[in-house]
Tab-separated table of C-alpha atoms in Angstrom:
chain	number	residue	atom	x	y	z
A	1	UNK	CA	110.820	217.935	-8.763
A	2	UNK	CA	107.315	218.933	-8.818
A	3	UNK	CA	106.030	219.759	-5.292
A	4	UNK	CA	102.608	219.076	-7.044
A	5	UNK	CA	103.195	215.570	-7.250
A	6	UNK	CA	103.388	214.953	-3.613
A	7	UNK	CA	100.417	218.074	-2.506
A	8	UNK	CA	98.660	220.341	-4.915
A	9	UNK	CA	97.990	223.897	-3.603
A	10	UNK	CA	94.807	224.804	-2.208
A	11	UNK	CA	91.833	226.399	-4.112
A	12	UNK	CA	89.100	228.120	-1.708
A	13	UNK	CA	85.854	227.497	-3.179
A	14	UNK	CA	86.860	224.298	-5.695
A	15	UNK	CA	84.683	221.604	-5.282
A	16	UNK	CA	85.221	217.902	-6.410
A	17	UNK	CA	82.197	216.160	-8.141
A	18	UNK	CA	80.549	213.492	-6.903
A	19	UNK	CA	81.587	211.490	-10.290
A	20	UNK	CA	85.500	212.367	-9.380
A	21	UNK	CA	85.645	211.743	-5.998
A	22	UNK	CA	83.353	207.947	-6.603
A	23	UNK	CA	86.118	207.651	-9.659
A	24	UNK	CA	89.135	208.425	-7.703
A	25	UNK	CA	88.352	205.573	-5.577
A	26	UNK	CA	89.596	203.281	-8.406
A	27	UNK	CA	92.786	204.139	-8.066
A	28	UNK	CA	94.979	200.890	-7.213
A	29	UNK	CA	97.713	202.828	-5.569
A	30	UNK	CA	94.979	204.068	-3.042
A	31	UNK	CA	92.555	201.515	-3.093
A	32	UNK	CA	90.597	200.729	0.176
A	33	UNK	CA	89.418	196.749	0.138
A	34	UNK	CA	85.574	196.185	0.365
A	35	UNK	CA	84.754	193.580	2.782
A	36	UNK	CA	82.286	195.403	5.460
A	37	UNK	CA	78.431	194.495	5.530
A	38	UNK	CA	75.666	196.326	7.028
A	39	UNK	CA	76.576	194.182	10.563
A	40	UNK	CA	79.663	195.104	10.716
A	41	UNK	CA	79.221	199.183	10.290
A	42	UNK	CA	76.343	198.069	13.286
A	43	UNK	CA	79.479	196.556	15.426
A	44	UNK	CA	81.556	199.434	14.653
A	45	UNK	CA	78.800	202.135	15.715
A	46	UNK	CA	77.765	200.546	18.965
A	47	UNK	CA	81.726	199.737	19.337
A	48	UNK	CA	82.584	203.403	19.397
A	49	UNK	CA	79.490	204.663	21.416
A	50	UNK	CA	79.139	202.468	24.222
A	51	UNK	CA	82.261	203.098	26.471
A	52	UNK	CA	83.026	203.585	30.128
A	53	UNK	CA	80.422	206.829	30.120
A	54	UNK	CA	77.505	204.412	30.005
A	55	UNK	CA	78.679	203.498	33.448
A	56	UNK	CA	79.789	206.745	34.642
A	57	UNK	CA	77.840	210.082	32.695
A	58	UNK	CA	74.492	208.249	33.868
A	59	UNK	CA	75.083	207.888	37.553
A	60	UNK	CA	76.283	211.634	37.948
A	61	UNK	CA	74.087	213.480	35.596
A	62	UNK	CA	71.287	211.576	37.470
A	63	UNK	CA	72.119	212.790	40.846
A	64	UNK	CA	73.479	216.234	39.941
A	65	UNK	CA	71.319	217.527	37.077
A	66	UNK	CA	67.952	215.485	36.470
A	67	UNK	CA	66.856	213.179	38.980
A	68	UNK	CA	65.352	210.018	37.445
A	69	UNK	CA	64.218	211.699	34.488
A	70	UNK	CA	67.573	211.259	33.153
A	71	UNK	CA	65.578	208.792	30.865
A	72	UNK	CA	63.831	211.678	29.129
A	73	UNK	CA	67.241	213.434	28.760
A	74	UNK	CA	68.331	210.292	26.829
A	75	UNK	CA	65.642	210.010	24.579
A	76	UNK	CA	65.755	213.470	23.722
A	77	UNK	CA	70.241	213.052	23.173
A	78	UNK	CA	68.493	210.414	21.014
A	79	UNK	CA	66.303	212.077	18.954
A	80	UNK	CA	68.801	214.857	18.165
A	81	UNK	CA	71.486	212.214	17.155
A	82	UNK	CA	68.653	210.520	14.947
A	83	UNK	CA	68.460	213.764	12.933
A	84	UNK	CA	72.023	214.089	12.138
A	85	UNK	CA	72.642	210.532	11.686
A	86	UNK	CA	69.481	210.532	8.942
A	87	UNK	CA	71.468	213.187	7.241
A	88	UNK	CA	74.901	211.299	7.253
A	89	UNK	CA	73.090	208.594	6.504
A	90	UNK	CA	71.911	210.014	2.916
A	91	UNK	CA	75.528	211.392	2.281
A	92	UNK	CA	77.146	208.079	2.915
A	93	UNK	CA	75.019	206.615	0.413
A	94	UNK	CA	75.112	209.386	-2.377
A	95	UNK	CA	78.892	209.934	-1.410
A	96	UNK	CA	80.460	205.985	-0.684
A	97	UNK	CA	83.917	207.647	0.253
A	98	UNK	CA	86.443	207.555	2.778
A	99	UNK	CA	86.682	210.676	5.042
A	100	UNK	CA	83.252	211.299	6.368
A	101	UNK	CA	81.957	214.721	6.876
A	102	UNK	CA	85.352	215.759	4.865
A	103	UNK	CA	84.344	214.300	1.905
A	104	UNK	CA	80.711	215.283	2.091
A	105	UNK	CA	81.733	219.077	2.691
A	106	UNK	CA	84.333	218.888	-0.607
A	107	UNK	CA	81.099	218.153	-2.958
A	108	UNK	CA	79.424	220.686	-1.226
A	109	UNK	CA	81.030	223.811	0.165
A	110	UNK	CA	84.053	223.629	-0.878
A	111	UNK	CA	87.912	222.955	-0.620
A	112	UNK	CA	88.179	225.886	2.013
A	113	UNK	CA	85.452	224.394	4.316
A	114	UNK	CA	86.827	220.944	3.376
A	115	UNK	CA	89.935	221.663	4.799
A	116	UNK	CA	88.912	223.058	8.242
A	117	UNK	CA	86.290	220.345	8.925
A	118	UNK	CA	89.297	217.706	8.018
A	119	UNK	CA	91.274	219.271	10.364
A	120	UNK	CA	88.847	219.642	12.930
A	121	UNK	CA	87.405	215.651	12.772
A	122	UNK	CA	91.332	214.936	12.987
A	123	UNK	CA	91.910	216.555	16.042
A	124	UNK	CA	88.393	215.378	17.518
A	125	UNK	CA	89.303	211.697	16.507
A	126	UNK	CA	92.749	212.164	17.794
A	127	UNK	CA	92.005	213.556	21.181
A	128	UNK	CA	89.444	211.633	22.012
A	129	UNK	CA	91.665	208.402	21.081
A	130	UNK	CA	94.208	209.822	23.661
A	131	UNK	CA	91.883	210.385	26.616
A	132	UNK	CA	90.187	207.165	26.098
A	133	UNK	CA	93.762	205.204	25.540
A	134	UNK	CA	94.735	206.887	29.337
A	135	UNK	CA	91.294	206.353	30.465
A	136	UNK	CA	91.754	202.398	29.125
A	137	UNK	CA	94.792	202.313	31.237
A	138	UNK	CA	92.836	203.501	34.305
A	139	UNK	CA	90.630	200.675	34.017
A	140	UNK	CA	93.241	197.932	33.316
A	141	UNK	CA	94.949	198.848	36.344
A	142	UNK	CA	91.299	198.527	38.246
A	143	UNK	CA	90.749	194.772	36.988
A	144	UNK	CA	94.384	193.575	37.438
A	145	UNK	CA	93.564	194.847	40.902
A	146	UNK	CA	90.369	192.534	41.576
A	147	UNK	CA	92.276	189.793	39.821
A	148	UNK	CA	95.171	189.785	42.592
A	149	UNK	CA	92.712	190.479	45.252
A	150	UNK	CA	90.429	187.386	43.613
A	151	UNK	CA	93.297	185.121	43.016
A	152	UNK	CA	95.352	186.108	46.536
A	153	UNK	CA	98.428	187.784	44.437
A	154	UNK	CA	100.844	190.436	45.395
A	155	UNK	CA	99.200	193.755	44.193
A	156	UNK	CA	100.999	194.742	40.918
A	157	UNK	CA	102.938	197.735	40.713
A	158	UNK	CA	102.874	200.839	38.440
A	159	UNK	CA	102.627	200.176	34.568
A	160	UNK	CA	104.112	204.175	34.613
A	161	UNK	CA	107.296	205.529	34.396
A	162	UNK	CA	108.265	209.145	34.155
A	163	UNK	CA	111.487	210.260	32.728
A	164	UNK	CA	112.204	214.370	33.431
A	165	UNK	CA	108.492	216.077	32.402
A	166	UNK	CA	107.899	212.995	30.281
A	167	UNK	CA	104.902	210.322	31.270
A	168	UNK	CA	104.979	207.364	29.586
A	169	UNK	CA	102.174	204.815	29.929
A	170	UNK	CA	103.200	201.313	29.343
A	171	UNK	CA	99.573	200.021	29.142
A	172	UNK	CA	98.790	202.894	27.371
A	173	UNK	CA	101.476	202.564	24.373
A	174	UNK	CA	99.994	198.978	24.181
A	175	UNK	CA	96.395	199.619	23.934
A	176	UNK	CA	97.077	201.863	20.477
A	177	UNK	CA	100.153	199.531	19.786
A	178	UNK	CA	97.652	196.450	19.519
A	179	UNK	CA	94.788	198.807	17.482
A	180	UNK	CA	97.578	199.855	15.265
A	181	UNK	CA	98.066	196.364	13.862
A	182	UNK	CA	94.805	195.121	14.224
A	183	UNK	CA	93.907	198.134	11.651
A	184	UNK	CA	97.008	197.627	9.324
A	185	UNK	CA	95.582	193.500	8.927
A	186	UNK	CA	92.858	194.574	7.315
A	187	UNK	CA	89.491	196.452	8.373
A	188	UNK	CA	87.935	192.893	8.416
A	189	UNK	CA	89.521	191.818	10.676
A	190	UNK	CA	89.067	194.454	13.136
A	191	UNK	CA	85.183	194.488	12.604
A	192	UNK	CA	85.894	190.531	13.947
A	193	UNK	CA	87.472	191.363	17.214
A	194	UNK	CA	85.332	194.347	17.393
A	195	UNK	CA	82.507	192.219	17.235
A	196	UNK	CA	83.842	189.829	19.811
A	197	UNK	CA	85.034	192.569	22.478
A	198	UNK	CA	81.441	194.104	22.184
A	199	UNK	CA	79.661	191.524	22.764
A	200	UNK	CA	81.390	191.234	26.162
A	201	UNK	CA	80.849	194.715	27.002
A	202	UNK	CA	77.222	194.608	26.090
A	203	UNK	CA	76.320	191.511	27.800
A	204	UNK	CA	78.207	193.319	30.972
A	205	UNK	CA	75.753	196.028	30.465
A	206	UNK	CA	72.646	192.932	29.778
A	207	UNK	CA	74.099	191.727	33.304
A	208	UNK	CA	74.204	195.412	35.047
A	209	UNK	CA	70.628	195.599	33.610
A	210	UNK	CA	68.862	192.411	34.545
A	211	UNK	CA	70.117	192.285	38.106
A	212	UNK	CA	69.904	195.825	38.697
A	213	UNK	CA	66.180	195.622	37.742
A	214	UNK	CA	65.930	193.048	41.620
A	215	UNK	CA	66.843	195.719	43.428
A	216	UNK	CA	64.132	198.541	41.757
A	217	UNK	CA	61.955	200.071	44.661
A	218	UNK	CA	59.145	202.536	42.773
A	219	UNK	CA	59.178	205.157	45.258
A	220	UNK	CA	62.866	206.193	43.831
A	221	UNK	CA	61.297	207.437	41.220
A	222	UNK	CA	59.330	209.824	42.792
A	223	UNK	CA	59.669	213.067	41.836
A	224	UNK	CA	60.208	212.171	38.313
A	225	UNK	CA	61.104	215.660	38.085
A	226	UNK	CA	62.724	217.284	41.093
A	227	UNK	CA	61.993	220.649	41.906
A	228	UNK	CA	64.378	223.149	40.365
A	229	UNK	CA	66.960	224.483	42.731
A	230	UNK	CA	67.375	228.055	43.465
A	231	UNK	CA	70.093	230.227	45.091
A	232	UNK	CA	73.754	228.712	44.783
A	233	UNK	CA	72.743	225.339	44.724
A	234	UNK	CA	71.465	226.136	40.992
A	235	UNK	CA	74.741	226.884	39.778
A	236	UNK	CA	75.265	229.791	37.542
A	237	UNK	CA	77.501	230.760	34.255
A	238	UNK	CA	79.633	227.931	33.401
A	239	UNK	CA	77.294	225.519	35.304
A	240	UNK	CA	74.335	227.200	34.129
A	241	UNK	CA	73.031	225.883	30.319
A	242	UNK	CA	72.594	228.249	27.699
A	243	UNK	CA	68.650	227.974	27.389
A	244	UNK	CA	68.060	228.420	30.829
A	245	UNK	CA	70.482	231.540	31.124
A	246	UNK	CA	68.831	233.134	27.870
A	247	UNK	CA	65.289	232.779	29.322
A	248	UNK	CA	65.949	234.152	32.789
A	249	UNK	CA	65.494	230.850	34.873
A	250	UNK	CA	67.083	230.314	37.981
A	251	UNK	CA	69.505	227.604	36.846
A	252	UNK	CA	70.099	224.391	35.312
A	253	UNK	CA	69.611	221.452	38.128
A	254	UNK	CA	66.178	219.341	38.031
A	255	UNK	CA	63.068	220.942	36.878
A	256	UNK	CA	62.439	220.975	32.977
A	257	UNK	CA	65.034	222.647	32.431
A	258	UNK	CA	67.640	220.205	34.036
A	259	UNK	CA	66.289	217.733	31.711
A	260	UNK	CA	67.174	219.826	29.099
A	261	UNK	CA	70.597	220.110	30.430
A	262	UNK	CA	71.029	216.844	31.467
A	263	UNK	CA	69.739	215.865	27.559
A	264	UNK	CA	73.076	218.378	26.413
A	265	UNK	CA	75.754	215.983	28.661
A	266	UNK	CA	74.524	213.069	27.729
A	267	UNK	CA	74.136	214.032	23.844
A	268	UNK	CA	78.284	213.335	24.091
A	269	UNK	CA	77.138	210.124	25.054
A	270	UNK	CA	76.208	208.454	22.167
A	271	UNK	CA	78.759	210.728	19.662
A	272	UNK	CA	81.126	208.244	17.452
A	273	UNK	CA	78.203	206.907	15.285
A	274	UNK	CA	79.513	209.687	12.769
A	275	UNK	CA	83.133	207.461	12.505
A	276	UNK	CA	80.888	204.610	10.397
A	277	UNK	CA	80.227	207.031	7.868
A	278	UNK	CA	84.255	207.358	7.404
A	279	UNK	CA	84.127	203.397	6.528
A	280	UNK	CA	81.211	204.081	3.779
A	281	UNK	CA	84.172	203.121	1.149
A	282	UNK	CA	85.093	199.930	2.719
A	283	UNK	CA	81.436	198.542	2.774
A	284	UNK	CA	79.786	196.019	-0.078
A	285	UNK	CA	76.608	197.450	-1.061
A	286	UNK	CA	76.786	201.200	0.956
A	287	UNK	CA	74.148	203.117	-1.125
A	288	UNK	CA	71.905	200.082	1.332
A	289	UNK	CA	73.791	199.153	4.172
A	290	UNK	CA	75.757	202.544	5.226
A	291	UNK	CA	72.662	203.855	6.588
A	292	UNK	CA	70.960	200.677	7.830
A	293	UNK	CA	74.375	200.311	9.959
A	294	UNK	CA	74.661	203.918	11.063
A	295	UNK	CA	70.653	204.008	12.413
A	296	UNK	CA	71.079	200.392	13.602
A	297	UNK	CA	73.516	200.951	15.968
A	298	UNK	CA	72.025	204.445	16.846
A	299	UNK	CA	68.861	202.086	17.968
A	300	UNK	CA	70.559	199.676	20.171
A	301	UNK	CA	72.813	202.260	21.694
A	302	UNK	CA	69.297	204.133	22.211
A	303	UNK	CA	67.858	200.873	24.300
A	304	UNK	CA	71.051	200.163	26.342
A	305	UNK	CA	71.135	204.223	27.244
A	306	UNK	CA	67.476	204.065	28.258
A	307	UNK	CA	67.868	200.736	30.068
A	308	UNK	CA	70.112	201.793	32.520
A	309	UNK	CA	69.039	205.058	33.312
A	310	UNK	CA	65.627	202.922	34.169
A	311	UNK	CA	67.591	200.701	36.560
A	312	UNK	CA	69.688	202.973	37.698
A	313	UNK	CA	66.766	205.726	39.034
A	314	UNK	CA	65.019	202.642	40.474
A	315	UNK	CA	68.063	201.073	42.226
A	316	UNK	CA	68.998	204.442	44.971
A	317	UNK	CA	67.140	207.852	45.647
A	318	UNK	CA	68.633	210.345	42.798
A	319	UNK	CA	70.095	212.500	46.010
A	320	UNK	CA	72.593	209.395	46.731
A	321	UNK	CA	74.507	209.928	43.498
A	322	UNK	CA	75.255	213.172	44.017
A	323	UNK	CA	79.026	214.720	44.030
A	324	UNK	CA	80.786	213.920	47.261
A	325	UNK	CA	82.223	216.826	49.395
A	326	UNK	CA	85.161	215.594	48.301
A	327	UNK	CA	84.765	215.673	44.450
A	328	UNK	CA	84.160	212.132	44.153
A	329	UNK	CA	81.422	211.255	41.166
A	330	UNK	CA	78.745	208.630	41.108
A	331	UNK	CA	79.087	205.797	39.178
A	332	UNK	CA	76.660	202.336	38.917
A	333	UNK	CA	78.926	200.871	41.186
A	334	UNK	CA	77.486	203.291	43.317
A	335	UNK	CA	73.913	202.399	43.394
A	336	UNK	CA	75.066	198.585	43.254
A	337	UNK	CA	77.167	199.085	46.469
A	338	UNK	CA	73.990	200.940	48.102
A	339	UNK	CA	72.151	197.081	47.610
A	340	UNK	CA	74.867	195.340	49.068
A	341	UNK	CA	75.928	193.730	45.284
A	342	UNK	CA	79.474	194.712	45.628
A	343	UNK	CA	80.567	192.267	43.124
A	344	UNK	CA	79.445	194.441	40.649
A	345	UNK	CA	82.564	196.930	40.674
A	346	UNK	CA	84.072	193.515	39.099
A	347	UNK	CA	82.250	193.000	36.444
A	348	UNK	CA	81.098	196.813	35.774
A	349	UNK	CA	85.080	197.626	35.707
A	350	UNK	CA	85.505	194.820	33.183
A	351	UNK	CA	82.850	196.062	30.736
A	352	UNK	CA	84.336	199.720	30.930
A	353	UNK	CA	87.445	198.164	29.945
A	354	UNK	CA	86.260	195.813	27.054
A	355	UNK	CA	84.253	199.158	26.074
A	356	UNK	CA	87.232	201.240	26.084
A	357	UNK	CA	88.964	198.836	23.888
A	358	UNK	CA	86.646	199.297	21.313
A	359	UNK	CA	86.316	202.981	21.353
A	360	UNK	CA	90.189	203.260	20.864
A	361	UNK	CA	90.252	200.934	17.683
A	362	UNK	CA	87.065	202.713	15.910
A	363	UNK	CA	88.485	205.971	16.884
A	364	UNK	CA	91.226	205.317	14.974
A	365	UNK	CA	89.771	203.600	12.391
A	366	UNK	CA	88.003	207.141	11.574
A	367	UNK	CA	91.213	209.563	11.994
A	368	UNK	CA	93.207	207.461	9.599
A	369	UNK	CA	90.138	207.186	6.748
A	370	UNK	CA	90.234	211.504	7.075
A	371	UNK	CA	93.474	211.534	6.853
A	372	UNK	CA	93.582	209.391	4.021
A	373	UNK	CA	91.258	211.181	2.469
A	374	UNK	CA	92.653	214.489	2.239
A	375	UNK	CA	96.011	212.538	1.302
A	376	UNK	CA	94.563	211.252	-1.360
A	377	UNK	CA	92.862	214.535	-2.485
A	378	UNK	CA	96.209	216.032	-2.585
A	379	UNK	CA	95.555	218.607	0.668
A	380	UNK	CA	98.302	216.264	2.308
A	381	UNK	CA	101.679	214.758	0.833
A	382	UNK	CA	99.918	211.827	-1.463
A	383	UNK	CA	102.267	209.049	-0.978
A	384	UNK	CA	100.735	208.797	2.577
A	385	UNK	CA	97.489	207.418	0.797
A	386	UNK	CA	99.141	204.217	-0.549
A	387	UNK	CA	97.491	201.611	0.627
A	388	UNK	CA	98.928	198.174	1.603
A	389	UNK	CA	98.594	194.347	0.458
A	390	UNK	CA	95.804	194.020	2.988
A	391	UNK	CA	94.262	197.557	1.557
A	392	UNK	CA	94.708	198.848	4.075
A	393	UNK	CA	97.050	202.336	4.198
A	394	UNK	CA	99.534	201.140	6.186
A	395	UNK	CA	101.640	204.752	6.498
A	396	UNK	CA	98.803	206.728	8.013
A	397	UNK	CA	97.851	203.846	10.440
A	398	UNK	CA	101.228	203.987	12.214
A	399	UNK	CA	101.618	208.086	11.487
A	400	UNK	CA	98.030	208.061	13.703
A	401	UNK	CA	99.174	205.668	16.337
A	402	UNK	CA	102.469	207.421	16.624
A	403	UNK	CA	100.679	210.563	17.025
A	404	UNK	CA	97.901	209.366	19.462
A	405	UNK	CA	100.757	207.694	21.808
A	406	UNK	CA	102.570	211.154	22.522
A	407	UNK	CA	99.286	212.553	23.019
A	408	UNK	CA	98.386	210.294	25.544
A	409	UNK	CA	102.044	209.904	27.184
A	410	UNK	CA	103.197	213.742	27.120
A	411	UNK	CA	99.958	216.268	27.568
A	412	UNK	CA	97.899	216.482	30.705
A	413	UNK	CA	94.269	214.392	30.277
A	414	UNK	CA	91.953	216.469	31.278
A	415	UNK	CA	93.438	219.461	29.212
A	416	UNK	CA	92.962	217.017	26.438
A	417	UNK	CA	89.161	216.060	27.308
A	418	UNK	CA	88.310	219.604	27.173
A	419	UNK	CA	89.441	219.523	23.603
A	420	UNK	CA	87.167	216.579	22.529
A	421	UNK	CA	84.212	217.594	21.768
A	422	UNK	CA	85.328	220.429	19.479
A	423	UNK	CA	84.732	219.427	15.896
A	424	UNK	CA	81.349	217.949	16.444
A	425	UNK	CA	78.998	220.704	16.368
A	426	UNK	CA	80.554	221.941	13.495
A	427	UNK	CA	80.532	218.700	11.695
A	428	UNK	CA	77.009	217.492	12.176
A	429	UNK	CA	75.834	221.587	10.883
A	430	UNK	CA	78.252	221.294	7.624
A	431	UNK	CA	76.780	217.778	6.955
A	432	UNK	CA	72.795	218.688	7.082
A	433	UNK	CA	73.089	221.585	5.360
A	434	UNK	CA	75.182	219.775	2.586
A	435	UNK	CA	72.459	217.610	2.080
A	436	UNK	CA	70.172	220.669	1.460
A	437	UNK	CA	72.724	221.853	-1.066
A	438	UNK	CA	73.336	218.686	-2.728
A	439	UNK	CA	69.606	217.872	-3.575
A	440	UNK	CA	69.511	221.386	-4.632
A	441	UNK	CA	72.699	221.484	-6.779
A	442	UNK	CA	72.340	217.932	-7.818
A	443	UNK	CA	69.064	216.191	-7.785
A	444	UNK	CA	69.717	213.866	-10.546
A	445	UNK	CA	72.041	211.860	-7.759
A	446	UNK	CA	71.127	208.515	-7.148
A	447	UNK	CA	70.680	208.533	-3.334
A	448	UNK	CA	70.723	204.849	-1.810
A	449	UNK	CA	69.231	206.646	1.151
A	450	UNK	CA	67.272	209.999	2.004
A	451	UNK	CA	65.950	211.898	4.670
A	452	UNK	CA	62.597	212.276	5.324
């Protein structure tokens, strides 16, 4: 038959119209089902964000790179994230499609560009669901722990087995098993346990917060700014940061320029918001509510950030969180320990985990709407984009899950976490300069939404 039916061969510089790509959502075979408010995209943005690095990136950044002005770093990570989210923010709302920074670069640059940016936010989405899926596993294992220990049970054994060079995680497999289905129900209904599995995480982080802020002593935050170290201590090449190298200074820990540095780890902090843009086809009114979601949950990721980097710096002296001799990192169970709250671990290990849960699911979420995307554009076999009775597309979900499972079982983690962060500079440049090209190409567009 014709191969064309199934996946049309690629043009370089084609572009789809705004008109055809809004029209092609029509189609019933490949229908996505509208039931998503501005809340929800809010849920699903702080869902993805807020994960175990709240609880871990701020401790050690503090003590290695910063100093207690790891709350400038943050609010500068924020600011930065603002500006691209303002400019996926206007897309989403000229563009209401599935597939994110995909779709936006197909009206703008191209099926060539298209193509590599779909690629990229697939592998970015899919790595990044891997290492948090084994990372979700860590945690699991660290609560079952304090529940034996709590209830006086026999410790419970490994939830791995390996067979030859294979690793399979048992908890693991579940974990994207459970997501899987949850996501093949309906889109609904995963914004409804989403909503319910953040709210536990984020009134873990309320707790952290609130009693953390007892145990404050001012002078810890004095020097704001620690002197910049010279001489090895400073670090140099890979743990030196590009600004600093470029304009001669000694290196990259405290001073200004460790606050700039410190501002460039923790920017991977609050990266995920971009996945609610991938739902912008799912939502009611998006031309209104894609953007309010997107900057709404930018804003109370922003507070939580900034919250406990306060109580954090006030709870220990910055020089306390610093690596251990033998490797070992920081985390706010650190600084709790320090004040004698050891009961913190607890709860602090059970928010990573309800985090983590979270982070899987909308990670997934946003893989399968790219890949459904470009399935439905034809750059991938079509019948993958048919969508189920709960419109929903019900092949892609399980293709991702399958996908994301051998990932996490058969390749080495921290290979995979140096992989993460690949796509995202790339995306967030294709998707403000599209907007530059779009209200210069088009600028009859209605835009729900637009920078300022």
């Amino acid at each position: 038959g014709d191969l064309t039916e199934y996946i049309r061969p690629m043009t370089r510089w084609r572009t789809k119209t705004v008109e055809q790509t809004i029209a092609d959502t029509d189609d019933p075979d490949t229908r996505l089902r509208k039931s998503l408010t501005w809340w929800d995209l809010t849920v699903f943005g702080v869902s993805v964000v807020v994960g175990a690095g709240i609880f871990t990136v701020t401790a050690s950044t503090a003590g290695n790179i910063t100093g207690p002005a790891i709350i400038v770093s943050f609010l500068i990570a924020a600011v930065t994230c603002g500006l691209a989210a303002l400019c996926y923010a206007e897309f989403a709302s000229t563009l209401p499609v599935a597939g994110s920074a995909y779709t936006f670069s197909y009206a703008t640059f191209g099926e060539f560009v298209a193509w590599i940016i779909g690629w990229d936010l697939i592998l970015e989405f899919a790595v990044a669901a891997a290492v948090v899926a084994d990372g979700w596993s860590s945690y699991l294992n660290t609560v079952l722990g304090h529940l034996c220990r709590w209830a006086e049970w026999p410790p419970i054994g490994s939830l791995t087995s390996t067979f030859g060079l294979v690793r399979i995680n048992w908890s693991t497999l579940g974990i994207i098993a459970v997501v899987c289905v949850l996501l093949i129900l309906g889109t609904r209904l995963s914004s409804m346990v989403s909503a319910v599995i953040t709210a536990i995480k984020v009134t873990v982080v309320l707790i952290v917060v609130i009693v953390g802020a007892f145990y404050i002593t001012p002078d810890n935050y004095r020097p704001f700014i620690p002197p910049s170290e010279t001489g090895e201590a400073a670090g140099s090449g890979m743990d030196q940061s590009l600004f600093s190298m470029l304009t001669g200074a000694a290196g990259s820990h405290y001073g200004l320029y460790g606050v700039l540095a410190g501002a460039s780890i923790v920017f991977f902090a609050f990266i995920g918001f971009d996945v609610v843009a991938t739902t912008a086809e799912e939502t009611k009114e998006p031309q209104r509510d894609v953007a309010k979601g997107i900057l709404a949950s930018l804003a109370v990721v922003t507070v939580l950030y900034v919250a406990v980097s306060i109580v954090l710096s006030g709870m220990v002296p910055y020089t306390e969180l610093k690596n251990g001799p033998d490797g070992k990192h920081a985390n706010l169970a650190t600084a709790f320990a320090a004040n004698g709250v050891h009961w913190a671990a607890t709860v602090i290990s059970i928010g990573a985990l309800a985090g983590l849960t979270t982070v899987v699911m909308v990670l997934v979420l946003g893989q399968t709407r790219v890949l459904f995307a470009m399935s439905r554009d034809g750059l991938l076999p079509r019948p993958l984009a048919k969508t189920g009775p709960h419109g929903t597309p019900v092949r892609i979900t399980v293709l991702v899950a399958v996908l994301v499972a051998v990932s996490a079982s058969v390749f080495p983690i921290d290979k995979l976490e140096e992989m993460v962060n690949v796509g995202t500079l790339f995306a967030f440049i294709l998707v403000s300069a599209g907007v530059i090209v779009l209200r210069r190409s088009r600028p009859d567009l209605e835009r729900g939404f637009t920078v300022p």
